mmCIF file of C-alpha atoms and ligand atoms in Angstrom:
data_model
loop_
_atom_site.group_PDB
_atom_site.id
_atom_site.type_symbol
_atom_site.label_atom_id
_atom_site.label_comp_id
_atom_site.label_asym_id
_atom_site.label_seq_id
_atom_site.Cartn_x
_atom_site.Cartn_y
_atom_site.Cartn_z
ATOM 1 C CA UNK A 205 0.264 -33.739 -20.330
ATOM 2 C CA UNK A 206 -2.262 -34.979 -17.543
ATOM 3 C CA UNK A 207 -5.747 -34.600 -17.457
ATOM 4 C CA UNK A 208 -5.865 -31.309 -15.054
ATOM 5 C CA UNK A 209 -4.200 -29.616 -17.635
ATOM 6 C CA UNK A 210 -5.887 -30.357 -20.541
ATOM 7 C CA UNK A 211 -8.784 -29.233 -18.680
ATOM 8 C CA UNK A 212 -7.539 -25.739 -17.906
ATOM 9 C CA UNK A 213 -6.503 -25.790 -22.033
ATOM 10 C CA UNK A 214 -10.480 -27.006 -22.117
ATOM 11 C CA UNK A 215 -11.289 -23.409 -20.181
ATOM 12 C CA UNK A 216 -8.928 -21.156 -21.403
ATOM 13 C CA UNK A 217 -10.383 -22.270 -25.237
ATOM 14 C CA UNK A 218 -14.085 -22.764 -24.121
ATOM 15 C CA UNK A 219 -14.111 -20.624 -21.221
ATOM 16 C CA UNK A 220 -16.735 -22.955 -19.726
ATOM 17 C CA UNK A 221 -16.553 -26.760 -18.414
ATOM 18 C CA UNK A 222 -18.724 -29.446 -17.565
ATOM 19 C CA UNK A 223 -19.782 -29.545 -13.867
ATOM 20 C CA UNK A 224 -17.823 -32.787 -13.680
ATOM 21 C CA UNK A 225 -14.750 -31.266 -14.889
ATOM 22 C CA UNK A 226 -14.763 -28.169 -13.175
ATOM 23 C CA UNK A 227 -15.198 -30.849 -9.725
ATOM 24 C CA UNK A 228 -11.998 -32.969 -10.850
ATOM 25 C CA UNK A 229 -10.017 -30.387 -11.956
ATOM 26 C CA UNK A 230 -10.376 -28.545 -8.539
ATOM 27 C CA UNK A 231 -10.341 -32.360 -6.750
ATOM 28 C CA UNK A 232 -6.649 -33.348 -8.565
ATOM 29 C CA UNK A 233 -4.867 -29.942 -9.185
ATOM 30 C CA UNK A 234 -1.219 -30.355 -8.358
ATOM 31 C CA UNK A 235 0.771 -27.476 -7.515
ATOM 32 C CA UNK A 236 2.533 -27.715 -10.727
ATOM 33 C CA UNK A 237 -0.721 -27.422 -12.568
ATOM 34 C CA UNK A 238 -1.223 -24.518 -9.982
ATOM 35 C CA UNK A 239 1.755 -22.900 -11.616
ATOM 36 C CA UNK A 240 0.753 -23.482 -15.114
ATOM 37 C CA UNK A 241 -2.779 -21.778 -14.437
ATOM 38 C CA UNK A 242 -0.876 -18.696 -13.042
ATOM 39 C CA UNK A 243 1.037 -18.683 -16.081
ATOM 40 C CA UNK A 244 -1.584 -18.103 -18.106
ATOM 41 C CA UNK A 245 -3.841 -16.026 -15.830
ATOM 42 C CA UNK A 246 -0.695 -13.399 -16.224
ATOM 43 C CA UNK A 247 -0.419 -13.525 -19.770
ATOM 44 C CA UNK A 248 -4.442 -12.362 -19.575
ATOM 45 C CA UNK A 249 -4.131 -10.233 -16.851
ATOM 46 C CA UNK A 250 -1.217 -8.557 -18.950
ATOM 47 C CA UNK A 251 -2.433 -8.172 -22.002
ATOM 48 C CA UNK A 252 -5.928 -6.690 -20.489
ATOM 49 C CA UNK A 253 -4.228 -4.423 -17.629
ATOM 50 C CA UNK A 254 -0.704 -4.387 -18.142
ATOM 51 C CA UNK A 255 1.036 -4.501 -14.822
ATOM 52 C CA UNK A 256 -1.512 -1.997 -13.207
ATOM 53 C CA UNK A 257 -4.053 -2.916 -9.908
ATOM 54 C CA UNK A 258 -7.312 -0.997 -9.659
ATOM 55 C CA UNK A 259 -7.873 0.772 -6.233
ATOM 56 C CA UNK A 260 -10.810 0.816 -4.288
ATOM 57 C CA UNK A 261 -11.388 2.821 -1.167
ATOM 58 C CA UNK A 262 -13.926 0.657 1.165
ATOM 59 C CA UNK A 263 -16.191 2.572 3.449
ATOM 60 C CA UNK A 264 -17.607 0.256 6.151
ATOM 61 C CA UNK A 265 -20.193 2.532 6.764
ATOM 62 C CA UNK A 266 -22.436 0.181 9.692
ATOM 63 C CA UNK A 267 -21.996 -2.902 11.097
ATOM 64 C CA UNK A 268 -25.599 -3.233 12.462
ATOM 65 C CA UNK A 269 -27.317 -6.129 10.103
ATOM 66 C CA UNK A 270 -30.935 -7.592 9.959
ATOM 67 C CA UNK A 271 -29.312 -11.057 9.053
ATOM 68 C CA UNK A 272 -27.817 -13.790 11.003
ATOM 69 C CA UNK A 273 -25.770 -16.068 8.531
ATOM 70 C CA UNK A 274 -23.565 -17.912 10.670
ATOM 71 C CA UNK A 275 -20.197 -17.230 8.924
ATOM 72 C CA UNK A 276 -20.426 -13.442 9.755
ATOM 73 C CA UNK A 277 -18.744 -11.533 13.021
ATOM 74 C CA UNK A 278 -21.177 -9.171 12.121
ATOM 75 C CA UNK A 279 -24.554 -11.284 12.488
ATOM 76 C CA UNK A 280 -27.277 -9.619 14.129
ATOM 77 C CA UNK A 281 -27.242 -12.971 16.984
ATOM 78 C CA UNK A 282 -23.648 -11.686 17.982
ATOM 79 C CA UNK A 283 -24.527 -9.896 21.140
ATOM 80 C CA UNK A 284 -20.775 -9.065 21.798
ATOM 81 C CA UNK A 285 -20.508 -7.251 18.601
ATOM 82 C CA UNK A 286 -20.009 -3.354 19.445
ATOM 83 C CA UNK A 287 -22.498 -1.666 16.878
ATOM 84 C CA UNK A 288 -21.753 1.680 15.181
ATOM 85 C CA UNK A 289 -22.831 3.764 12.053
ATOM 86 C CA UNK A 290 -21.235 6.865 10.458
ATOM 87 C CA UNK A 291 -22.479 9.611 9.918
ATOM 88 C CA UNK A 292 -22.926 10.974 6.212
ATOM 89 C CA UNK A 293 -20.369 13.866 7.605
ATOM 90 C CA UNK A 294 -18.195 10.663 8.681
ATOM 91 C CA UNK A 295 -18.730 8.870 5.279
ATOM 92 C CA UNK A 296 -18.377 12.291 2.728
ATOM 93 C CA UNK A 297 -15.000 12.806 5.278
ATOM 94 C CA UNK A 298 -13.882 9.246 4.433
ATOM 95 C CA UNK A 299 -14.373 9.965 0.491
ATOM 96 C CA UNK A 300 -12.376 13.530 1.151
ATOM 97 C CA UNK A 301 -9.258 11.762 2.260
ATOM 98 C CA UNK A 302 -9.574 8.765 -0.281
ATOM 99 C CA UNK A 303 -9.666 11.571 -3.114
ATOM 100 C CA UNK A 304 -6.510 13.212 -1.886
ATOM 101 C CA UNK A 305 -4.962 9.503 -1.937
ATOM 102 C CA UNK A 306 -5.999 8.967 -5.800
ATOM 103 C CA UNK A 307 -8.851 6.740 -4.997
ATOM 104 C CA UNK A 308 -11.572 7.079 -7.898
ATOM 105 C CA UNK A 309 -13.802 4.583 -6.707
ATOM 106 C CA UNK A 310 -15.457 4.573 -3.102
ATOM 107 C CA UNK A 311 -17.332 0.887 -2.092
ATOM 108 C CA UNK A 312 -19.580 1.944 0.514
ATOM 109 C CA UNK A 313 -19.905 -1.619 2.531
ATOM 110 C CA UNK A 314 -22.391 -2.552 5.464
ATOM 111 C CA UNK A 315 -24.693 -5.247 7.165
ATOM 112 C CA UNK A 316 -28.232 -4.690 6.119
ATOM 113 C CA UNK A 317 -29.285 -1.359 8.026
ATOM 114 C CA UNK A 318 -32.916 -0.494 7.678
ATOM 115 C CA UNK A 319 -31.928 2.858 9.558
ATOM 116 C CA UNK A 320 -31.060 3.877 6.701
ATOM 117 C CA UNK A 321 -33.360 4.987 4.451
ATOM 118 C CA UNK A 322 -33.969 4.602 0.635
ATOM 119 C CA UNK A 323 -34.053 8.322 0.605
ATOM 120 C CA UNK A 324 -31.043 8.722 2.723
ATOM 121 C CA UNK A 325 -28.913 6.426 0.764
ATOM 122 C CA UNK A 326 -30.095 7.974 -2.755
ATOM 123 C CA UNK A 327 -29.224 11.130 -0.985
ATOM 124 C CA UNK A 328 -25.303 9.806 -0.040
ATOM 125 C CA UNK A 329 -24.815 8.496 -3.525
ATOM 126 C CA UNK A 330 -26.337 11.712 -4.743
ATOM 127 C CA UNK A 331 -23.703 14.125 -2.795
ATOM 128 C CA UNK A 332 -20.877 11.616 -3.177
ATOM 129 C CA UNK A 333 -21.588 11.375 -7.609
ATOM 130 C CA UNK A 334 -21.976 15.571 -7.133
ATOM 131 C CA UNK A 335 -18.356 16.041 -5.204
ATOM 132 C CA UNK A 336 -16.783 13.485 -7.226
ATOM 133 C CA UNK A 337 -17.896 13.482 -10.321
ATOM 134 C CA UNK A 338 -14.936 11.394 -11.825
ATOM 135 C CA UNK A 339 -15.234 9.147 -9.246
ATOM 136 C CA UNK A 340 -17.246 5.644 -8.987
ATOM 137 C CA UNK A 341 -19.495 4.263 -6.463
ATOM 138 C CA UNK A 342 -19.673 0.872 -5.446
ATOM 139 C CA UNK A 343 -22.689 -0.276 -3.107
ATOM 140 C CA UNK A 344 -22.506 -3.636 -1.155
ATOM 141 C CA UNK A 345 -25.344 -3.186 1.427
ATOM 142 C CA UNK A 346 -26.754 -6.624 0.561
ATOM 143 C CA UNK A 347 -30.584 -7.847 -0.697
ATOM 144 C CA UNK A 348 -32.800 -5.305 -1.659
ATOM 145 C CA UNK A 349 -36.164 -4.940 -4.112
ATOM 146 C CA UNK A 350 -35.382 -4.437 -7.644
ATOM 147 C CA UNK A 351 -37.164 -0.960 -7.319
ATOM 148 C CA UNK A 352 -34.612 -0.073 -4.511
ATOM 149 C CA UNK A 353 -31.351 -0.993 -6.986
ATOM 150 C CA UNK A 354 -33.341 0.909 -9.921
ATOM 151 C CA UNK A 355 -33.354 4.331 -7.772
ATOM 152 C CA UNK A 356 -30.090 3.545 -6.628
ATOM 153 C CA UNK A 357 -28.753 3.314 -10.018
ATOM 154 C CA UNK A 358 -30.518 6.235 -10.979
ATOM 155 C CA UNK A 359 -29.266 8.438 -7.780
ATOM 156 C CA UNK A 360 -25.457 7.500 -9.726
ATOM 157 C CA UNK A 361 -24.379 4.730 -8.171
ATOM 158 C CA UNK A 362 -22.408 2.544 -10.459
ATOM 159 C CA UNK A 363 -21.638 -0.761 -9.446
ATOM 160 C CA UNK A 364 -22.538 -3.518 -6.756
ATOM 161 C CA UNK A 365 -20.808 -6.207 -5.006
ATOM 162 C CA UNK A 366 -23.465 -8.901 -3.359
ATOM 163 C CA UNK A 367 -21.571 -12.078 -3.409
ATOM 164 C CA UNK A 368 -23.668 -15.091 -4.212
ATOM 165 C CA UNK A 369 -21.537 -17.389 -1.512
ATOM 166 C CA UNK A 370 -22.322 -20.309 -2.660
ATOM 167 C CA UNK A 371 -24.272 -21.778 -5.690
ATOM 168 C CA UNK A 372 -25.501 -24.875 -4.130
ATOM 169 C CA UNK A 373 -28.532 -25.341 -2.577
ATOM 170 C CA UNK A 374 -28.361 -27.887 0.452
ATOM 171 C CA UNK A 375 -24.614 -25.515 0.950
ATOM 172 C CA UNK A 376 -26.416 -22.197 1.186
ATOM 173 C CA UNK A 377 -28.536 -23.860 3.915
ATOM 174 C CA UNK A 378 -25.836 -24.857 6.237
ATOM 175 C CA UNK A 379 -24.558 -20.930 5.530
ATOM 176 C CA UNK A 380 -27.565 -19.286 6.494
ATOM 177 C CA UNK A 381 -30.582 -19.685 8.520
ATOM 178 C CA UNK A 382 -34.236 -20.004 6.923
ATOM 179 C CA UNK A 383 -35.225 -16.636 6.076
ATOM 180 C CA UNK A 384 -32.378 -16.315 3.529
ATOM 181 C CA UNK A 385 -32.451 -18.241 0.237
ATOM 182 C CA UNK A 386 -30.343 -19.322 -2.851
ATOM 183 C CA UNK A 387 -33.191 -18.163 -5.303
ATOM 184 C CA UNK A 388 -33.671 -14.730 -3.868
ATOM 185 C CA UNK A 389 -30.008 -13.947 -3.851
ATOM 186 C CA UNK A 390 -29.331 -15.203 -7.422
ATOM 187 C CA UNK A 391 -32.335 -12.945 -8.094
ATOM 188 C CA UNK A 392 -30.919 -9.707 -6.595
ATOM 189 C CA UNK A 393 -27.695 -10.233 -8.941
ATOM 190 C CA UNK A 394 -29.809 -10.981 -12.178
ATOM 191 C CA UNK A 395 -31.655 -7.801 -11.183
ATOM 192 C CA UNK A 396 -28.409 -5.835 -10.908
ATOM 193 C CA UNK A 397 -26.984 -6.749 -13.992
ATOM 194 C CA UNK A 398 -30.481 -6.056 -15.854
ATOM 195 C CA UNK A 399 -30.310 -2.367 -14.379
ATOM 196 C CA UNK A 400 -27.318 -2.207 -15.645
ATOM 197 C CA UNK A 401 -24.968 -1.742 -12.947
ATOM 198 C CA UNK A 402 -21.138 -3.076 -13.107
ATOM 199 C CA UNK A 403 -21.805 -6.260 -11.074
ATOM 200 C CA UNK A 404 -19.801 -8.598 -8.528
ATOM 201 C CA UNK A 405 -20.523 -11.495 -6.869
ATOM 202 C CA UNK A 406 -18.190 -13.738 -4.962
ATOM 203 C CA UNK A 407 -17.875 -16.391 -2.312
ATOM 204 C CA UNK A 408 -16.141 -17.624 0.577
ATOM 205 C CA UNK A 409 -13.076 -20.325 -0.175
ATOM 206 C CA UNK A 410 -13.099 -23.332 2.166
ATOM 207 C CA UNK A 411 -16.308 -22.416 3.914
ATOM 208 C CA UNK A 412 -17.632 -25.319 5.930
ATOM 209 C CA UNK A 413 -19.693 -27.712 3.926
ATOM 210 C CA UNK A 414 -17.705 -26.716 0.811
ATOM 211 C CA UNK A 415 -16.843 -29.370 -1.971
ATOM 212 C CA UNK A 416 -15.044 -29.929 -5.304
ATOM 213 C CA UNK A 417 -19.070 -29.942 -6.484
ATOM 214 C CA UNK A 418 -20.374 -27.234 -4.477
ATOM 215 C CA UNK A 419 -17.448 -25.310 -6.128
ATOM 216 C CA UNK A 420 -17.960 -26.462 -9.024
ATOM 217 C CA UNK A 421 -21.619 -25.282 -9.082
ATOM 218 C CA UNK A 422 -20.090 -21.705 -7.776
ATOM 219 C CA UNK A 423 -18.374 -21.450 -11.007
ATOM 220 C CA UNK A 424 -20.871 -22.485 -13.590
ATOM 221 C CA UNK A 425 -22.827 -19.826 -11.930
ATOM 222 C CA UNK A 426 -20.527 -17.228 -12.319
ATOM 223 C CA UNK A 427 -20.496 -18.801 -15.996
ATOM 224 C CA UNK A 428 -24.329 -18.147 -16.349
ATOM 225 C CA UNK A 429 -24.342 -14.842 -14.873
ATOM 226 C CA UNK A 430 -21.093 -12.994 -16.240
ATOM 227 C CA UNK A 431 -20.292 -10.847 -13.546
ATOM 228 C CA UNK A 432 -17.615 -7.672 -14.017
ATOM 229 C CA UNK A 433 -16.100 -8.786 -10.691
ATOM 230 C CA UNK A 434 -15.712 -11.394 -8.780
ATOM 231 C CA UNK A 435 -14.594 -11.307 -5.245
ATOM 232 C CA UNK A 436 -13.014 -14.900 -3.471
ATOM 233 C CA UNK A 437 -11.333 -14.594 -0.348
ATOM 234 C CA UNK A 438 -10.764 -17.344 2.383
ATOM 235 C CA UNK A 439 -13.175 -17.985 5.030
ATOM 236 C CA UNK A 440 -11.625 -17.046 8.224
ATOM 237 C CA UNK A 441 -13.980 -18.548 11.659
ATOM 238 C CA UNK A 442 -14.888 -15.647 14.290
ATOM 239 C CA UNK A 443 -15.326 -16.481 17.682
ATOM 240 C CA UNK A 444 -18.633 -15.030 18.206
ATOM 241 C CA UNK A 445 -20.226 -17.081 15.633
ATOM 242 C CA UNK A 446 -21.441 -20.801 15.378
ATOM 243 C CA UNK A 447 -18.401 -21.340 12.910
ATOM 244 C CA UNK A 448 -15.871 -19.933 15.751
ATOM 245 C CA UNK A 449 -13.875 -24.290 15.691
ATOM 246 C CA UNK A 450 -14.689 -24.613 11.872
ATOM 247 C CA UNK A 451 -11.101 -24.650 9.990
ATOM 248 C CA UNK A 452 -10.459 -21.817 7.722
ATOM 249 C CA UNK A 453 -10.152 -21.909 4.298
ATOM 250 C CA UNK A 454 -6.657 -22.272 2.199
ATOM 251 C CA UNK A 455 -4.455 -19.513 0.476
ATOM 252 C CA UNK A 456 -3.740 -22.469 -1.918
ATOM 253 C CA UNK A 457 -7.023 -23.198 -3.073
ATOM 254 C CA UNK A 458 -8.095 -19.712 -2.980
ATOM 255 C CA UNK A 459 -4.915 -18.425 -5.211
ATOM 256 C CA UNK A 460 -6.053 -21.845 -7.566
ATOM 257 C CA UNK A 461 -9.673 -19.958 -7.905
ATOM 258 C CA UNK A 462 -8.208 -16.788 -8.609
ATOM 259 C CA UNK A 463 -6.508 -18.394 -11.677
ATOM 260 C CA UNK A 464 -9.416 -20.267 -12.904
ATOM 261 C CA UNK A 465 -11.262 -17.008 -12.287
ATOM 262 C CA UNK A 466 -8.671 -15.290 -15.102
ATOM 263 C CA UNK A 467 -8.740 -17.972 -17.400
ATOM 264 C CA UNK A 468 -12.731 -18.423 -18.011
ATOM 265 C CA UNK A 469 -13.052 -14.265 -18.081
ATOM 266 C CA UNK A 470 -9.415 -12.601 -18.995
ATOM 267 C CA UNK A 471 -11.339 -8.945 -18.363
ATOM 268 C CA UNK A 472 -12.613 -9.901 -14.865
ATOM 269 C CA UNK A 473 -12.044 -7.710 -11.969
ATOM 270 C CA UNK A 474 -10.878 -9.896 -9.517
ATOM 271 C CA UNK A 475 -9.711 -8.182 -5.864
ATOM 272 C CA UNK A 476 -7.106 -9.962 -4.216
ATOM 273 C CA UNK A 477 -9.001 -9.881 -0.822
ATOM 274 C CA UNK A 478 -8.186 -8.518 2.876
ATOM 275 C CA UNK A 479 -9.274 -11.952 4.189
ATOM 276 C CA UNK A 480 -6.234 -13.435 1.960
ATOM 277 C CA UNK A 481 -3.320 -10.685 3.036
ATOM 278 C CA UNK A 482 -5.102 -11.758 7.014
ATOM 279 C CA UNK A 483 -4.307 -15.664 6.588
ATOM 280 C CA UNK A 484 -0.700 -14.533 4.745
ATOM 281 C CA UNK A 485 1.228 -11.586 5.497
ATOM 282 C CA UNK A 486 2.163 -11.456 1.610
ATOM 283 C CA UNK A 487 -1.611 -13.065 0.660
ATOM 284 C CA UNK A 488 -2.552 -10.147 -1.260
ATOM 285 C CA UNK A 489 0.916 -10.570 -3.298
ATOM 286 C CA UNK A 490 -0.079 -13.840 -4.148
ATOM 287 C CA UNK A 491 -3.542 -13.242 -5.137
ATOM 288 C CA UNK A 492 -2.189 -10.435 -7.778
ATOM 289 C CA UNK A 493 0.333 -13.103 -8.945
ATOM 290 C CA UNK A 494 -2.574 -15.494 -9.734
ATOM 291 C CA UNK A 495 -4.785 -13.644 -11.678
ATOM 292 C CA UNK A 496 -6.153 -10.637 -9.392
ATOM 293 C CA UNK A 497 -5.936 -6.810 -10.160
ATOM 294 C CA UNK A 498 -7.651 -5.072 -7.795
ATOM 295 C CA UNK A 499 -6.787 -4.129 -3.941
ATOM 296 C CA UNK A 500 -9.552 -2.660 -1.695
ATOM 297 C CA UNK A 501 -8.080 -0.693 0.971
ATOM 298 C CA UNK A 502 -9.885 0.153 3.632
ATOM 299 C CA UNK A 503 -11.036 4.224 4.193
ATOM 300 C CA UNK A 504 -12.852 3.790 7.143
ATOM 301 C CA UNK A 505 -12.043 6.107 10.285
ATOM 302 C CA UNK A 506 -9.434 4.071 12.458
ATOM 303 C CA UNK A 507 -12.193 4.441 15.411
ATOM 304 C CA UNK A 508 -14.313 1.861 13.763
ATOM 305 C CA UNK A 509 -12.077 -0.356 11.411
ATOM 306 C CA UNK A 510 -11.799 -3.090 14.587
ATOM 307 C CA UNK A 511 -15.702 -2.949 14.994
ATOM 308 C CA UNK A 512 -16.230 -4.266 11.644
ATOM 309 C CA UNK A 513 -14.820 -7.473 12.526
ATOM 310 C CA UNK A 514 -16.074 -9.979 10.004
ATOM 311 C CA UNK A 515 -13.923 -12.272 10.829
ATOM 312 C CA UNK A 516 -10.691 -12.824 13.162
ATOM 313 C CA UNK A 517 -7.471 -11.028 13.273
ATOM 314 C CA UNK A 518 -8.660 -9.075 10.340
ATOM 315 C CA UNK A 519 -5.826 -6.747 9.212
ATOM 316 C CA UNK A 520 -5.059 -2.758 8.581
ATOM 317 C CA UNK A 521 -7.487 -2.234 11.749
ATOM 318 C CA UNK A 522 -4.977 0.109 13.329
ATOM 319 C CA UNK A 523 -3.674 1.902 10.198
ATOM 320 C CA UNK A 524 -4.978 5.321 8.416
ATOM 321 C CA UNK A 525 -5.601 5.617 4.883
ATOM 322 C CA UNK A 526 -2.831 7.148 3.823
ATOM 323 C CA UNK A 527 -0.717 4.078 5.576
ATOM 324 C CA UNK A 528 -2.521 1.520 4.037
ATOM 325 C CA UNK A 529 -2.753 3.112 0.115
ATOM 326 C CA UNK A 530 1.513 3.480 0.600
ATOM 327 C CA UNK A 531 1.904 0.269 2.275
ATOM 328 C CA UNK A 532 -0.131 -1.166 -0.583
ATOM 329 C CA UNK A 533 1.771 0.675 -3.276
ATOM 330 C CA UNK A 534 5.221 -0.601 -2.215
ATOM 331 C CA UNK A 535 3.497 -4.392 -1.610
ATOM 332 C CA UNK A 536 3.130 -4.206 -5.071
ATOM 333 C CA UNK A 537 6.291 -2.009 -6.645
ATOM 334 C CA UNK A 538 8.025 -5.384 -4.901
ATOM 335 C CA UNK A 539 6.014 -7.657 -7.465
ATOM 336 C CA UNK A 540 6.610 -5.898 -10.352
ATOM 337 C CA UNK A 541 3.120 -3.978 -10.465
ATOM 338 C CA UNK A 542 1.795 -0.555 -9.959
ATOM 339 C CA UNK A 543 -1.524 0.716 -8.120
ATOM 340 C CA UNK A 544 -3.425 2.485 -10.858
ATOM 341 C CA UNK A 545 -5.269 6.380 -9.679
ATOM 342 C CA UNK A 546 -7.775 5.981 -11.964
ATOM 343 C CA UNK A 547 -11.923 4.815 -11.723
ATOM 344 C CA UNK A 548 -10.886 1.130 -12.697
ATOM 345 C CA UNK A 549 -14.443 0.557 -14.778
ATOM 346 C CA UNK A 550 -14.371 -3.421 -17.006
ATOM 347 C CA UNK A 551 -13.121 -2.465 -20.064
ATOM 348 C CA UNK A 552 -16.572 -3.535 -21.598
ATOM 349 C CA UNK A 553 -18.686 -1.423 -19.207
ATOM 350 C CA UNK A 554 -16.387 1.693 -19.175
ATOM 351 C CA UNK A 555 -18.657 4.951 -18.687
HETATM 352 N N1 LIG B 86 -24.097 -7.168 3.887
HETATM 353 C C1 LIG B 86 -23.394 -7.102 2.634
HETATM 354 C C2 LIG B 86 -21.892 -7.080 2.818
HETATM 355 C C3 LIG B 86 -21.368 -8.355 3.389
HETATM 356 S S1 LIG B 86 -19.719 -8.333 4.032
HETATM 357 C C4 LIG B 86 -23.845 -8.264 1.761
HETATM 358 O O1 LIG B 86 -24.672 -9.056 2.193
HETATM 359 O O2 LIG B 86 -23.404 -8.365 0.632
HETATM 360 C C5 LIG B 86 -18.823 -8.843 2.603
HETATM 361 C C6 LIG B 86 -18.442 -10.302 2.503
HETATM 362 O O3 LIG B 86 -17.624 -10.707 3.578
HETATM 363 C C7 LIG B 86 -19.560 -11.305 2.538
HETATM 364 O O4 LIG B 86 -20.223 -11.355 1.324
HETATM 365 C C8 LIG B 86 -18.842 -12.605 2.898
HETATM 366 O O5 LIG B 86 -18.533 -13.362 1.719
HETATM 367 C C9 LIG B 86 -17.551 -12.112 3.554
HETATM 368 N N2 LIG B 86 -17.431 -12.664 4.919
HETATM 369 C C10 LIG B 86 -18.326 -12.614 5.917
HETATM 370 N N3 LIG B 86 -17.907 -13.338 6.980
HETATM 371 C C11 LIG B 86 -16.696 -13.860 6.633
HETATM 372 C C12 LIG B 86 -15.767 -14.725 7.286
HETATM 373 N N4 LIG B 86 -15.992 -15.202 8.512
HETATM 374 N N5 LIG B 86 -14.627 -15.059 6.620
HETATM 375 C C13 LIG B 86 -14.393 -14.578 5.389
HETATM 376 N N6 LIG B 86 -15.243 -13.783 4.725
HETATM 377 C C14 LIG B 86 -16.388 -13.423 5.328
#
């Protein structure tokens, strides 16, 4: 048995490796070590969540950000961008139709939007939690002060997703310009999890700059912070950003993650990602096959799903709800799994 292998014996037993290990084992996987990890990512996926996926409905509720990390379509520097927000009619009408789909957990998603308030969010999460009280709510809206996550929390929201991107310094920088930093990011999620929300971080596979090490770092830090999810999708260029002639990242290395994901947590929430099913038309099939168990459909009105353009040929832009949850649903009937109606909490943070 060659050395890759042992090592993902080494993780499955230890769930943790040295940062050297972690670096060859991603550096010298073969795709027959590929299939052994999925092997075993199933057998924990199985016995955790049977052959059941977790739905979210996503709610991309602005696209206007303060930030201008050069990776994102969405970057305040993109002039071309066309900018939009929803209403909280628009958002509470989104949540309406994701209800009458079976959707038990609304992610409300955006760039970092200082038009709206602290009150005015408190006061979404507030009417959402009230309408749907068997429902969760996800935030991803990005940095904000501890006090801000505290009344969040205590307005009802329930989890956050705020990937970290990436773990290594002198890699962060070449993501993002000054104002942004490693430290204050790792912060916000320490702060999270303290408060005691169901936490996910995440980052981008085959961003530019990335290593074996740099991934490698990624993973201890997931390690150190024990997150409930964990979100890994491809990075995909856009055109309107300095990254617009970078390559893209790999649905091979990406699926690879995924498994090592499910081997060093076997509870983890891990989505198999839009930016996976964009790069392959059966991306999301694969991600569930290596380890993932949760799909995040997209709620958003069909008037704005092209405006939050992340990234390039992003897909489901031109679908409704309804289209997407079915088209979902027989995506994975054809694997052998089933998209679960219910709230989808970790099985160690269930409410
Ligand atoms: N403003 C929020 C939400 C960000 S959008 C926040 O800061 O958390 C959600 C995720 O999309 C980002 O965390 C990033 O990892 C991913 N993303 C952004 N641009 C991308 C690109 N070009 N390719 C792939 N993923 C991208």
């Amino acid at each position: 048995m060659g050395r890759t292998r042992e090592l993902i014996d080494k993780l499955e037993e230890a769930s943790r490796l040295e940062k050297e290990e972690w670096a060859s084992l991603i550096r010298e996987r073969t795709p027959e070590d590929a299939e052994y990890l999925f092997e075993k990512a199933r057998k924990w996926q199985r016995k955790y969540y049977g052959n059941k996926v977790y739905t979210r409905g996503l709610v991309e509720f602005t696209n206007y950000c303060k930030n201008d990390c050069y990776y994102c379509g969405i970057r305040r520097g993109n002039r071309n961008a066309e900018r939009y927000r929803l209403t909280e009619e628009e958002i509470l009408e989104c949540c309406r139709t994701g209800y009458g789909l079976g959707f038990r957990t609304f992610v409300l998603q955006g760039g970092e939007d200082g038009w709206f308030s602290q009150e005015a969010l408190e006061g979404l999460v507030r009417t959402i939690k009230a309408e749907y009280p068997d429902c969760a709510v996800t935030l991803s809206i990005g940095e904000r002060t501890y006090d801000s996550y505290q009344r969040l929390f205590a307005a009802g929201a329930d989890r956050y997703l705020l990937r970290h991107e990436t773990a290594d310094e002198g890699h962060y920088r070449l993501l993002h310009p000054a104002e942004l930093s490693l430290a204050n990011r790792k912060q916000c999620l320490f702060h999270l999890k303290e408060i005691g929300y169901q936490t996910g971080t995440g980052f981008m596979v085959g961003s530019p700059g990335q290593t074996p090490e740099t991934l490698a770092q990624d993973m201890m830090f997931i390690r150190e912070l024990e997150p409930h999810m964990v979100g890994i999708g491809p990075f995909v260029p856009h055109h309107d950003t300095p990254f617009a002639n970078e390559a893209g990242g790999t649905v091979e290395l990406t699926l690879f993650l995924i498994g090592l994901l499910r081997v060093m947590f076997p509870k983890l929430l891990i989505p198999s990602t839009t930016a996976l099913g964009t790069i392959d038309p059966n991306g999301r099939e694969k991600g569930v096959l290596a380890g993932a168990n949760v799909v995040m459909p997209n709620l958003s009105p069909v008037s704005v799903r092209k405006k939050y353009e992340l990234y390039d040929n992003k897909i489901c832009t031109g679908d409704e709800a309804a289209e997407c949850r079915g088209c979902l649903q027989r995506r994975m009937e054809r694997i052998g799994y089933e998209l679960a109606a219910a709230r989808g909490d970790h099985p160690d943070a269930a409410a």
